[in-house]
Amino acid sequence: MKKAIVVLEAEPGMERLLFDCLLINDFWLYVCRSYGLGEGCTAIYAVPIEHCHEFEEFMHELIRLRVAKNVHVYWTTCFQGGRITPEWFDDNKNQWNFQWDRWTKEIQTQTIELPYTLIEPEAYPVYADELDVRMLEKLEVDAAISFNKLAQILGISPQLARFHYCEHLIGKNLIEGYQIFIMQYGDLPSLMVLFIISFDNYEKFAKFAKSLLNKSFVLMMAKAIGDNTLLTEVFLPIGEFRNFIDKLSELANMKIVRSYKYIIQDLRIRRRQTIFPKMFKEKSWIYDHKTYMTMLSQKVSQFLLKLEQMQYRI
């Protein structure tokens, strides 16, 4: 499966329709309304490698149907999850202390070794079987589930559940990692923001990315395939969000960062789903492109008809 982060700007009046259209393709993992680069959506998909071209066709059909003004598909590596660490926490004051100047200096002293999640894969083999995929679905719902409970749900023995977990899910890196997310700023107004940060070369990209591995405000990182671009989702108090942007501007002047842009997540309107066992049969994924395109066209036609009827009554 190849990961895709999609950034879309909606045509005016089509914002909700755009969100609903993105759910038609069964391979979505996360869809959220967003703003910053116009009103629109950001979405994350996991796409069977042999259907990437069809997936892009589905996305760009949204422009032809005049639901979206702009669509950008970023094919990425695996995702590196953030970590809750005490790195920038002041125990005496019991609050976070964002040391942006210190971070700027850290970047320049980093090595370029990165975890495998941020390294471009050479191939996309299917290591999982149907039981592995079913187990992954349940673990996404409850990562702390016991082998006994997992076995009971799946109708297998605890021994078999343990074998698949140890030898397949862990042994073949089917689990990229675990992530704990907490609202760590209490009642302080905060933002969840997707940043797209580009660099002139791999060394600058790698040093920057490595400097974020132990930062608790980072929720996710991924490298764009074939490009020295980092996509990272951060969670920051509004004031610190602006300070982060100030530092990115400073890093651009220092020629460490080439360019950056960001999209703010509208957390009021979002959907998330687990991996999809129903789409996996006999060690391959079922991607029904024709059905997705038909459903997309029908949904837009129904919306326009309803809109026309409302305007007629007015």
Short mmCIF file of C-alpha atoms in Angstrom, two decimals:
data_model
loop_
_atom_site.label_atom_id
_atom_site.label_comp_id
_atom_site.label_asym_id
_atom_site.label_seq_id
_atom_site.Cartn_x
_atom_site.Cartn_y
_atom_site.Cartn_z
CA MET A 1 0.00 0.00 0.00
CA LYS A 2 1.26 3.45 -0.90
CA LYS A 3 0.37 6.37 1.37
CA ALA A 4 -1.10 9.55 -0.10
CA ILE A 5 -1.75 12.87 1.59
CA VAL A 6 -4.18 14.89 -0.50
CA VAL A 7 -4.72 18.64 -0.17
CA LEU A 8 -7.80 20.04 -1.91
CA GLU A 9 -9.30 23.49 -2.33
CA ALA A 10 -13.08 23.47 -2.81
CA GLU A 11 -15.10 25.49 -5.27
CA PRO A 12 -17.16 28.05 -3.32
CA GLY A 13 -20.33 26.40 -2.02
CA MET A 14 -18.95 22.90 -2.62
CA GLU A 15 -17.05 22.49 0.66
CA ARG A 16 -19.37 19.92 2.25
CA LEU A 17 -19.86 18.07 -1.03
CA LEU A 18 -16.09 17.81 -1.43
CA PHE A 19 -15.79 16.24 2.02
CA ASP A 20 -18.51 13.70 1.21
CA CYS A 21 -17.00 12.87 -2.20
CA LEU A 22 -13.66 11.98 -0.62
CA LEU A 23 -15.40 9.24 1.39
CA ILE A 24 -16.58 7.48 -1.79
CA ASN A 25 -13.16 5.94 -2.37
CA ASP A 26 -13.00 3.09 0.16
CA PHE A 27 -9.28 3.50 0.77
CA TRP A 28 -9.48 6.65 2.88
CA LEU A 29 -7.99 6.62 6.37
CA TYR A 30 -8.64 10.21 7.44
CA VAL A 31 -10.62 13.11 5.95
CA CYS A 32 -10.85 16.55 7.52
CA ARG A 33 -12.17 19.95 6.48
CA SER A 34 -9.35 22.47 6.32
CA TYR A 35 -8.53 26.07 5.57
CA GLY A 36 -5.48 28.21 4.96
CA LEU A 37 -4.93 27.52 1.26
CA GLY A 38 -8.59 28.35 0.64
CA GLU A 39 -11.49 26.38 2.09
CA GLY A 40 -11.22 22.68 1.39
CA CYS A 41 -10.11 19.35 2.80
CA THR A 42 -7.05 17.33 3.64
CA ALA A 43 -7.18 13.55 3.43
CA ILE A 44 -4.98 10.51 3.94
CA TYR A 45 -5.33 7.35 1.84
CA ALA A 46 -3.55 4.00 1.62
CA VAL A 47 -3.69 2.92 -2.03
CA PRO A 48 -2.75 -0.42 -3.65
CA ILE A 49 0.42 0.26 -5.61
CA GLU A 50 -1.01 -0.96 -8.93
CA HIS A 51 -3.93 1.50 -8.68
CA CYS A 52 -2.09 4.76 -7.96
CA HIS A 53 -2.79 6.18 -11.43
CA GLU A 54 -6.51 5.42 -11.09
CA PHE A 55 -6.53 7.04 -7.66
CA GLU A 56 -5.06 10.23 -9.11
CA GLU A 57 -7.70 10.11 -11.86
CA PHE A 58 -10.41 9.89 -9.17
CA MET A 59 -8.98 12.92 -7.38
CA HIS A 60 -8.64 15.06 -10.49
CA GLU A 61 -12.18 14.16 -11.54
CA LEU A 62 -13.23 16.44 -8.66
CA ILE A 63 -11.80 19.37 -10.64
CA ARG A 64 -13.57 18.35 -13.85
CA LEU A 65 -16.85 18.09 -11.94
CA ARG A 66 -16.21 21.58 -10.50
CA VAL A 67 -16.25 20.35 -6.92
CA ALA A 68 -12.59 21.26 -6.33
CA LYS A 69 -10.51 24.16 -7.65
CA ASN A 70 -7.15 22.60 -6.87
CA VAL A 71 -6.00 19.09 -5.96
CA HIS A 72 -2.49 18.07 -4.93
CA VAL A 73 -1.66 14.42 -4.27
CA TYR A 74 1.51 13.88 -2.24
CA TRP A 75 2.69 10.27 -2.41
CA THR A 76 4.67 9.64 0.75
CA THR A 77 6.70 7.18 2.76
CA CYS A 78 5.24 5.50 5.81
CA PHE A 79 4.26 7.79 8.65
CA GLN A 80 6.53 8.51 11.59
CA GLY A 81 4.34 9.16 14.61
CA GLY A 82 5.06 11.83 17.17
CA ARG A 83 6.20 11.12 20.71
CA ILE A 84 5.09 12.60 24.01
CA THR A 85 8.42 13.41 25.67
CA PRO A 86 9.46 15.73 28.53
CA GLU A 87 11.95 17.40 26.17
CA TRP A 88 10.32 20.85 26.39
CA PHE A 89 8.33 20.47 29.60
CA ASP A 90 9.09 22.62 32.66
CA ASP A 91 8.41 20.50 35.77
CA ASN A 92 8.75 23.47 38.09
CA LYS A 93 6.12 25.55 36.29
CA ASN A 94 4.12 22.50 35.17
CA GLN A 95 3.87 23.84 31.63
CA TRP A 96 5.38 23.43 28.19
CA ASN A 97 8.39 25.59 27.39
CA PHE A 98 8.86 25.95 23.63
CA GLN A 99 12.57 26.51 23.07
CA TRP A 100 12.53 27.59 19.44
CA ASP A 101 16.02 29.15 19.44
CA ARG A 102 17.50 25.96 20.87
CA TRP A 103 15.68 23.92 18.21
CA THR A 104 17.16 26.06 15.42
CA LYS A 105 20.65 25.24 16.66
CA GLU A 106 19.77 21.54 17.05
CA ILE A 107 18.88 21.23 13.38
CA GLN A 108 22.39 22.15 12.26
CA THR A 109 24.06 19.54 14.51
CA GLN A 110 21.89 16.57 13.49
CA THR A 111 23.09 13.53 11.56
CA ILE A 112 21.14 12.35 8.51
CA GLU A 113 20.23 8.84 9.72
CA LEU A 114 16.44 8.51 9.79
CA PRO A 115 14.02 5.74 10.85
CA TYR A 116 12.82 3.43 8.08
CA THR A 117 9.42 5.15 8.16
CA LEU A 118 11.01 8.22 6.55
CA ILE A 119 13.05 6.31 3.97
CA GLU A 120 11.61 5.85 0.47
CA PRO A 121 10.77 2.16 -0.09
CA GLU A 122 12.26 0.33 -3.05
CA ALA A 123 9.12 -1.79 -3.51
CA TYR A 124 5.64 -2.30 -2.08
CA PRO A 125 5.29 -6.05 -1.48
CA VAL A 126 2.17 -7.47 0.19
CA TYR A 127 3.42 -9.20 3.34
CA ALA A 128 0.04 -9.59 5.06
CA ASP A 129 -2.54 -12.34 4.84
CA GLU A 130 -6.25 -11.93 5.60
CA LEU A 131 -5.84 -12.74 9.29
CA ASP A 132 -3.09 -10.13 9.61
CA VAL A 133 -5.35 -7.45 8.13
CA ARG A 134 -8.22 -8.40 10.45
CA MET A 135 -5.86 -8.22 13.42
CA LEU A 136 -4.59 -4.81 12.33
CA GLU A 137 -8.15 -3.53 12.18
CA LYS A 138 -8.83 -4.58 15.79
CA LEU A 139 -5.49 -3.23 17.02
CA GLU A 140 -6.25 0.17 15.50
CA VAL A 141 -9.41 0.26 17.61
CA ASP A 142 -7.67 -0.95 20.80
CA ALA A 143 -3.88 -1.20 20.72
CA ALA A 144 -3.80 -2.61 24.27
CA ILE A 145 -6.16 -5.53 23.61
CA SER A 146 -5.00 -8.88 25.04
CA PHE A 147 -4.20 -11.89 22.87
CA ASN A 148 -7.04 -13.78 24.57
CA LYS A 149 -9.58 -11.07 23.74
CA LEU A 150 -8.24 -10.63 20.21
CA ALA A 151 -8.40 -14.38 19.61
CA GLN A 152 -11.96 -14.52 20.90
CA ILE A 153 -13.10 -11.76 18.53
CA LEU A 154 -11.38 -13.33 15.52
CA GLY A 155 -12.38 -16.90 16.35
CA ILE A 156 -8.83 -18.24 16.61
CA SER A 157 -6.60 -19.57 19.39
CA PRO A 158 -4.54 -17.17 21.55
CA GLN A 159 -1.44 -19.02 20.39
CA LEU A 160 -2.23 -18.28 16.74
CA ALA A 161 -2.99 -14.64 17.57
CA ARG A 162 0.37 -14.32 19.31
CA PHE A 163 2.19 -16.00 16.41
CA HIS A 164 0.69 -13.65 13.82
CA TYR A 165 1.36 -10.63 15.99
CA CYS A 166 5.02 -11.49 16.68
CA GLU A 167 6.01 -13.09 13.37
CA HIS A 168 3.91 -11.08 10.92
CA LEU A 169 2.74 -7.76 12.36
CA ILE A 170 5.98 -7.02 14.21
CA GLY A 171 8.38 -9.27 12.30
CA LYS A 172 7.41 -7.86 8.89
CA ASN A 173 6.93 -4.25 10.07
CA LEU A 174 3.22 -4.30 9.32
CA ILE A 175 2.80 -2.12 12.41
CA GLU A 176 4.65 1.16 11.86
CA GLY A 177 4.35 2.07 15.52
CA TYR A 178 2.03 3.26 18.26
CA GLN A 179 1.12 6.83 19.01
CA ILE A 180 -0.41 8.40 22.10
CA PHE A 181 -2.32 11.63 21.52
CA ILE A 182 -3.42 13.82 24.39
CA MET A 183 -4.78 17.35 24.52
CA GLN A 184 -1.61 18.43 26.29
CA TYR A 185 -2.34 22.16 26.47
CA GLY A 186 -5.47 22.01 28.62
CA ASP A 187 -7.90 24.84 27.86
CA LEU A 188 -5.32 26.84 25.90
CA PRO A 189 -6.65 27.52 22.34
CA SER A 190 -4.65 25.30 19.99
CA LEU A 191 -4.43 24.39 16.33
CA MET A 192 -3.73 21.19 14.40
CA VAL A 193 -1.87 22.13 11.23
CA LEU A 194 -0.41 20.25 8.27
CA PHE A 195 2.89 21.78 7.12
CA ILE A 196 4.48 21.08 3.74
CA ILE A 197 8.15 22.04 3.99
CA SER A 198 10.60 21.75 1.08
CA PHE A 199 14.40 21.63 1.07
CA ASP A 200 17.14 22.07 -1.53
CA ASN A 201 18.76 18.71 -0.82
CA TYR A 202 18.39 15.50 1.16
CA GLU A 203 20.89 16.46 3.86
CA LYS A 204 18.89 19.55 4.84
CA PHE A 205 15.66 17.54 4.76
CA ALA A 206 17.09 14.75 6.92
CA LYS A 207 18.60 17.05 9.55
CA PHE A 208 15.36 19.00 9.87
CA ALA A 209 13.24 15.84 10.09
CA LYS A 210 15.55 14.23 12.65
CA SER A 211 15.36 17.32 14.87
CA LEU A 212 11.60 16.77 15.17
CA LEU A 213 11.69 13.10 16.19
CA ASN A 214 11.64 13.90 19.91
CA LYS A 215 9.33 16.92 19.79
CA SER A 216 5.97 16.38 21.46
CA PHE A 217 4.12 18.92 19.28
CA VAL A 218 4.71 16.74 16.20
CA LEU A 219 1.84 14.32 15.49
CA MET A 220 3.06 12.83 12.22
CA MET A 221 5.83 13.11 9.65
CA ALA A 222 6.28 11.67 6.16
CA LYS A 223 8.63 12.26 3.24
CA ALA A 224 7.23 13.02 -0.20
CA ILE A 225 8.31 10.32 -2.66
CA GLY A 226 10.92 11.58 -5.11
CA ASP A 227 11.25 14.98 -3.49
CA ASN A 228 13.03 16.53 -0.51
CA THR A 229 9.75 17.62 1.05
CA LEU A 230 8.52 16.91 4.56
CA LEU A 231 4.82 16.69 5.37
CA THR A 232 4.26 17.05 9.08
CA GLU A 233 1.18 17.57 11.21
CA VAL A 234 1.73 19.60 14.36
CA PHE A 235 -0.44 20.46 17.36
CA LEU A 236 0.41 23.80 18.96
CA PRO A 237 -1.13 26.59 21.04
CA ILE A 238 -2.07 29.46 18.72
CA GLY A 239 0.73 31.71 19.99
CA GLU A 240 3.36 28.99 19.58
CA PHE A 241 2.01 28.19 16.12
CA ARG A 242 2.94 31.72 15.09
CA ASN A 243 6.35 31.34 16.75
CA PHE A 244 6.90 28.13 14.77
CA ILE A 245 6.16 30.01 11.54
CA ASP A 246 8.57 32.77 12.56
CA LYS A 247 11.28 30.13 12.97
CA LEU A 248 10.49 28.60 9.58
CA SER A 249 10.89 32.06 8.06
CA GLU A 250 14.24 32.42 9.83
CA LEU A 251 15.31 28.99 8.57
CA ALA A 252 14.36 30.04 5.04
CA ASN A 253 16.66 33.07 5.37
CA MET A 254 19.40 30.72 6.56
CA LYS A 255 18.85 28.59 3.41
CA ILE A 256 18.00 25.54 5.52
CA VAL A 257 14.36 25.56 4.40
CA ARG A 258 13.53 26.33 0.77
CA SER A 259 9.79 26.92 1.15
CA TYR A 260 6.84 26.11 3.38
CA LYS A 261 3.07 26.29 3.40
CA TYR A 262 0.43 25.11 5.81
CA ILE A 263 -3.19 24.01 6.03
CA ILE A 264 -5.15 24.34 9.27
CA GLN A 265 -7.38 21.40 10.20
CA ASP A 266 -11.03 22.13 11.04
CA LEU A 267 -11.48 19.52 13.75
CA ARG A 268 -15.24 20.06 13.89
CA ILE A 269 -15.65 18.14 10.64
CA ARG A 270 -13.50 15.04 10.27
CA ARG A 271 -13.72 11.29 9.83
CA ARG A 272 -11.27 8.50 10.56
CA GLN A 273 -11.48 4.77 9.84
CA THR A 274 -9.37 1.68 10.39
CA ILE A 275 -7.73 -0.44 7.73
CA PHE A 276 -10.32 -2.20 5.54
CA PRO A 277 -10.36 -6.06 5.68
CA LYS A 278 -13.41 -6.26 3.39
CA MET A 279 -11.24 -4.92 0.54
CA PHE A 280 -8.54 -7.60 0.99
CA LYS A 281 -8.99 -11.05 -0.54
CA GLU A 282 -6.44 -13.75 -1.34
CA LYS A 283 -3.47 -11.51 -0.49
CA SER A 284 -4.50 -8.68 -2.81
CA TRP A 285 -6.54 -5.50 -2.52
CA ILE A 286 -9.82 -4.99 -4.38
CA TYR A 287 -9.87 -1.50 -5.89
CA ASP A 288 -13.05 -0.88 -7.92
CA HIS A 289 -12.13 2.24 -9.88
CA LYS A 290 -15.11 2.11 -12.22
CA THR A 291 -17.58 2.00 -9.32
CA TYR A 292 -15.85 4.88 -7.53
CA MET A 293 -16.00 7.07 -10.63
CA THR A 294 -19.66 6.24 -11.22
CA MET A 295 -20.59 6.94 -7.60
CA LEU A 296 -18.69 10.23 -7.71
CA SER A 297 -20.53 11.40 -10.82
CA GLN A 298 -23.89 10.37 -9.37
CA LYS A 299 -23.27 12.14 -6.07
CA VAL A 300 -22.35 15.40 -7.77
CA SER A 301 -25.36 15.17 -10.12
CA GLN A 302 -27.72 14.58 -7.18
CA PHE A 303 -26.26 17.55 -5.31
CA LEU A 304 -26.62 19.87 -8.31
CA LEU A 305 -30.21 18.72 -8.91
CA LYS A 306 -31.11 19.36 -5.28
CA LEU A 307 -29.42 22.77 -5.43
CA GLU A 308 -31.34 23.65 -8.59
CA GLN A 309 -34.64 22.67 -6.95
CA MET A 310 -33.88 24.83 -3.91
CA GLN A 311 -33.06 27.82 -6.10
CA TYR A 312 -36.27 27.30 -8.07
CA ARG A 313 -38.37 27.41 -4.87
CA ILE A 314 -36.65 30.64 -3.81
#
